[in-house]
Amino acid sequence: MNDDWIARWNEGATGWRYPEADQELESDFQRLRQTFQLPGGAEAFVPLCGDSWAVRYLYDQSLSVTGLDVAPRALELLRTCRFPEVQFERRREGACEVYSAPRVRLIEGDIFALETACPFHFIYDRAALVALPPSIRQQYASLLVAQLARNGVLYLVSYEYEATEQTSAPYSVPRLESLRLFAQLEEVDYRAEQLPVIPESMRMQAKTPPLRSVSIFCKRA
């Protein structure tokens, strides 16, 4: 699976990318920051981040941000396009390459090789869960729950659609499955919208336009 993602980035076959700012995250984050009292310097995590604008946005909100992706090309674009003024130091940590600077750490490696001593107060998953096949979703969800700090927030974007066959990402993740995967967390907000057309990245597997949802979970215990 990792080799496939690396190849897609190297070939520029990244139809799922959102190069522009995410205004939905901007408005939601300011509300969540007040509700859950996320302080400056709080730890944020963007799994399978690619070259996501969200990493830079959270950094600009004075959070300490960790982004992770398996594709070297994705993190190269993230460093050069989103953080052109930042000087990163590179080092090896276990099975991962880590690029670090004050308040930002970019990890090149497998999500299941993640090692961190500090829990995260905010996790933003826009394209990670839907990128994983059903067989490893529970392992991934358990990892996120373990890495989330007490009273920490998980912001999850997912899609649900009738599929011809589930052979490639982005996969359909039904709402009930999301609730089961993150049953240890409390869902504090949920909203969904029916997209008018099938996105290009889903044309091969979706029969109908997907339902796009945002679920916000909190770790109370």
Short mmCIF file of C-alpha atoms in Angstrom, two decimals:
data_model
loop_
_atom_site.label_atom_id
_atom_site.label_comp_id
_atom_site.label_asym_id
_atom_site.label_seq_id
_atom_site.Cartn_x
_atom_site.Cartn_y
_atom_site.Cartn_z
CA MET A 1 0.00 0.00 0.00
CA ASN A 2 2.79 2.44 0.89
CA ASP A 3 4.53 1.88 -2.44
CA ASP A 4 1.31 2.76 -4.26
CA TRP A 5 0.98 6.12 -2.46
CA ILE A 6 4.64 6.94 -3.06
CA ALA A 7 4.20 6.19 -6.77
CA ARG A 8 1.07 8.36 -7.01
CA TRP A 9 2.90 11.34 -5.55
CA ASN A 10 5.92 10.80 -7.78
CA GLU A 11 3.66 10.64 -10.84
CA GLY A 12 1.48 13.58 -9.79
CA ALA A 13 -1.61 11.33 -9.67
CA THR A 14 -3.04 13.17 -6.68
CA GLY A 15 -6.61 14.04 -7.62
CA TRP A 16 -7.66 14.13 -3.96
CA ARG A 17 -5.48 17.15 -3.12
CA TYR A 18 -6.97 20.40 -1.84
CA PRO A 19 -4.34 23.02 -2.75
CA GLU A 20 -6.44 25.91 -1.51
CA ALA A 21 -7.33 26.94 2.03
CA ASP A 22 -10.09 25.03 3.82
CA GLN A 23 -12.53 27.70 5.01
CA GLU A 24 -14.60 25.05 6.78
CA LEU A 25 -11.65 24.12 8.99
CA GLU A 26 -10.90 27.79 9.61
CA SER A 27 -14.36 28.57 10.96
CA ASP A 28 -14.70 25.29 12.86
CA PHE A 29 -11.28 25.51 14.47
CA GLN A 30 -11.87 28.93 15.98
CA ARG A 31 -15.09 27.67 17.54
CA LEU A 32 -13.47 24.46 18.78
CA ARG A 33 -10.51 26.34 20.17
CA GLN A 34 -12.79 28.37 22.40
CA THR A 35 -15.03 25.46 23.37
CA PHE A 36 -12.19 23.12 24.33
CA GLN A 37 -9.78 25.86 25.43
CA LEU A 38 -6.91 24.81 23.19
CA PRO A 39 -3.95 26.95 24.24
CA GLY A 40 -1.18 28.36 22.10
CA GLY A 41 1.49 25.71 21.76
CA ALA A 42 -1.05 22.87 21.95
CA GLU A 43 0.02 19.79 19.99
CA ALA A 44 -1.76 19.12 16.68
CA PHE A 45 -1.44 16.13 14.35
CA VAL A 46 -2.32 15.80 10.66
CA PRO A 47 -2.01 12.11 9.64
CA LEU A 48 -1.35 11.25 5.99
CA CYS A 49 -0.98 14.99 5.48
CA GLY A 50 0.45 15.11 1.96
CA ASP A 51 1.22 18.77 1.23
CA SER A 52 -1.93 19.88 3.05
CA TRP A 53 -2.58 23.55 3.65
CA ALA A 54 -4.01 22.51 7.05
CA VAL A 55 -0.52 21.91 8.45
CA ARG A 56 0.42 25.51 7.75
CA TYR A 57 -2.91 26.84 9.01
CA LEU A 58 -2.59 25.12 12.38
CA TYR A 59 1.01 26.30 12.62
CA ASP A 60 -0.18 29.88 12.01
CA GLN A 61 -2.64 29.46 14.89
CA SER A 62 0.38 29.08 17.23
CA LEU A 63 -0.02 25.32 17.60
CA SER A 64 2.87 22.87 17.52
CA VAL A 65 2.09 20.74 14.48
CA THR A 66 3.14 17.24 13.47
CA GLY A 67 2.40 16.09 9.93
CA LEU A 68 3.00 12.54 8.73
CA ASP A 69 3.08 11.01 5.28
CA VAL A 70 4.73 7.99 3.72
CA ALA A 71 5.55 9.79 0.45
CA PRO A 72 8.84 11.76 0.33
CA ARG A 73 7.54 13.90 -2.55
CA ALA A 74 4.49 14.97 -0.54
CA LEU A 75 6.59 16.25 2.36
CA GLU A 76 9.05 17.89 -0.01
CA LEU A 77 6.18 19.93 -1.47
CA LEU A 78 4.88 20.67 2.01
CA ARG A 79 8.24 22.05 3.12
CA THR A 80 8.98 24.08 0.01
CA CYS A 81 5.47 25.39 -0.77
CA ARG A 82 3.90 25.79 2.68
CA PHE A 83 6.98 26.60 4.76
CA PRO A 84 9.42 28.34 2.37
CA GLU A 85 10.83 30.54 5.15
CA VAL A 86 11.44 27.70 7.63
CA GLN A 87 14.78 25.92 7.99
CA PHE A 88 14.21 22.25 8.77
CA GLU A 89 16.68 19.89 10.41
CA ARG A 90 16.61 16.29 9.21
CA ARG A 91 17.26 13.28 11.41
CA ARG A 92 16.42 9.61 11.66
CA GLU A 93 13.99 8.41 14.34
CA GLY A 94 13.46 4.65 14.29
CA ALA A 95 11.98 3.72 10.92
CA CYS A 96 11.11 7.33 10.02
CA GLU A 97 12.84 10.40 8.61
CA VAL A 98 11.93 13.51 10.60
CA TYR A 99 12.16 17.13 9.44
CA SER A 100 11.84 19.47 12.39
CA ALA A 101 11.83 23.18 13.20
CA PRO A 102 10.34 25.17 16.07
CA ARG A 103 6.64 24.18 16.40
CA VAL A 104 6.57 22.00 13.30
CA ARG A 105 7.64 18.40 12.76
CA LEU A 106 7.16 16.50 9.49
CA ILE A 107 7.52 12.73 9.67
CA GLU A 108 8.24 10.64 6.58
CA GLY A 109 7.17 7.09 7.30
CA ASP A 110 4.43 4.57 7.94
CA ILE A 111 1.61 5.79 10.20
CA PHE A 112 1.91 2.59 12.25
CA ALA A 113 5.57 3.33 12.97
CA LEU A 114 4.65 6.62 14.68
CA GLU A 115 6.47 7.15 17.96
CA THR A 116 5.73 10.24 20.03
CA ALA A 117 6.06 10.96 23.73
CA CYS A 118 3.50 13.77 23.85
CA PRO A 119 -0.24 13.30 23.23
CA PHE A 120 -2.03 15.48 20.70
CA HIS A 121 -4.70 18.01 21.66
CA PHE A 122 -6.10 18.29 18.11
CA ILE A 123 -6.07 15.72 15.30
CA TYR A 124 -7.23 16.70 11.82
CA ASP A 125 -8.12 13.79 9.51
CA ARG A 126 -9.42 14.96 6.15
CA ALA A 127 -8.06 12.21 3.94
CA ALA A 128 -6.47 9.54 6.13
CA LEU A 129 -9.25 7.22 7.30
CA VAL A 130 -10.83 7.17 3.83
CA ALA A 131 -7.44 6.28 2.35
CA LEU A 132 -7.18 3.06 4.37
CA PRO A 133 -8.76 -0.27 3.40
CA PRO A 134 -11.29 -1.72 5.87
CA SER A 135 -8.85 -4.36 7.12
CA ILE A 136 -6.62 -1.82 8.90
CA ARG A 137 -9.10 0.89 9.90
CA GLN A 138 -9.53 -0.37 13.45
CA GLN A 139 -5.77 -0.45 13.96
CA TYR A 140 -5.57 3.12 12.70
CA ALA A 141 -8.48 4.32 14.84
CA SER A 142 -6.98 2.72 17.94
CA LEU A 143 -3.70 4.51 17.24
CA LEU A 144 -5.46 7.89 17.03
CA VAL A 145 -7.39 7.29 20.24
CA ALA A 146 -4.18 6.34 22.03
CA GLN A 147 -2.40 9.46 20.74
CA LEU A 148 -5.22 11.86 21.65
CA ALA A 149 -4.81 13.83 24.88
CA ARG A 150 -7.51 13.95 27.55
CA ASN A 151 -10.14 16.47 26.36
CA GLY A 152 -8.41 16.40 22.98
CA VAL A 153 -10.41 16.81 19.74
CA LEU A 154 -10.52 14.61 16.64
CA TYR A 155 -11.83 16.37 13.51
CA LEU A 156 -12.80 13.70 10.97
CA VAL A 157 -13.93 14.19 7.37
CA SER A 158 -15.28 11.10 5.63
CA TYR A 159 -17.39 10.00 2.67
CA GLU A 160 -20.17 7.47 2.31
CA TYR A 161 -21.35 6.23 -1.07
CA GLU A 162 -22.71 3.20 -2.88
CA ALA A 163 -19.68 1.54 -4.42
CA THR A 164 -19.23 -0.62 -7.48
CA GLU A 165 -16.39 -2.28 -5.59
CA GLN A 166 -14.03 -1.12 -2.84
CA THR A 167 -10.73 -1.50 -4.67
CA SER A 168 -9.09 1.88 -4.20
CA ALA A 169 -9.14 5.03 -2.11
CA PRO A 170 -10.93 7.16 -1.18
CA TYR A 171 -13.05 4.43 0.39
CA SER A 172 -16.59 4.74 1.63
CA VAL A 173 -16.75 4.88 5.44
CA PRO A 174 -20.36 4.67 6.70
CA ARG A 175 -21.32 6.78 9.69
CA LEU A 176 -22.06 3.75 11.86
CA GLU A 177 -18.58 2.43 11.16
CA SER A 178 -17.01 5.73 12.22
CA LEU A 179 -18.98 5.61 15.46
CA ARG A 180 -17.84 2.04 16.06
CA LEU A 181 -14.19 2.79 15.26
CA PHE A 182 -14.11 5.70 17.68
CA ALA A 183 -16.49 4.30 20.30
CA GLN A 184 -14.03 5.28 23.05
CA LEU A 185 -14.55 8.94 22.15
CA GLU A 186 -17.61 11.15 22.51
CA GLU A 187 -19.07 12.54 19.30
CA VAL A 188 -19.82 16.20 20.07
CA ASP A 189 -20.81 17.37 16.59
CA TYR A 190 -21.85 15.88 13.25
CA ARG A 191 -23.03 17.27 9.96
CA ALA A 192 -23.32 15.91 6.44
CA GLU A 193 -24.06 17.10 2.94
CA GLN A 194 -24.90 15.25 -0.24
CA LEU A 195 -22.43 16.25 -2.93
CA PRO A 196 -24.11 17.13 -6.26
CA VAL A 197 -21.68 15.12 -8.41
CA ILE A 198 -19.17 12.31 -8.01
CA PRO A 199 -15.69 13.80 -7.40
CA GLU A 200 -13.04 12.88 -9.95
CA SER A 201 -11.10 10.87 -7.35
CA MET A 202 -14.14 8.59 -6.81
CA ARG A 203 -15.27 8.06 -10.41
CA MET A 204 -13.88 4.52 -10.58
CA GLN A 205 -15.70 3.16 -7.53
CA ALA A 206 -18.73 5.32 -6.67
CA LYS A 207 -22.12 4.65 -8.25
CA THR A 208 -23.71 7.78 -6.82
CA PRO A 209 -22.51 11.16 -5.47
CA PRO A 210 -21.17 10.65 -1.94
CA LEU A 211 -22.41 11.93 1.37
CA ARG A 212 -19.61 14.05 2.83
CA SER A 213 -19.58 14.27 6.61
CA VAL A 214 -17.68 16.04 9.37
CA SER A 215 -17.58 14.30 12.75
CA ILE A 216 -16.00 15.93 15.78
CA PHE A 217 -15.01 13.68 18.66
CA CYS A 218 -13.64 14.44 22.11
CA LYS A 219 -11.66 12.21 24.48
CA ARG A 220 -13.37 12.74 27.81
CA ALA A 221 -11.54 10.10 29.84
#
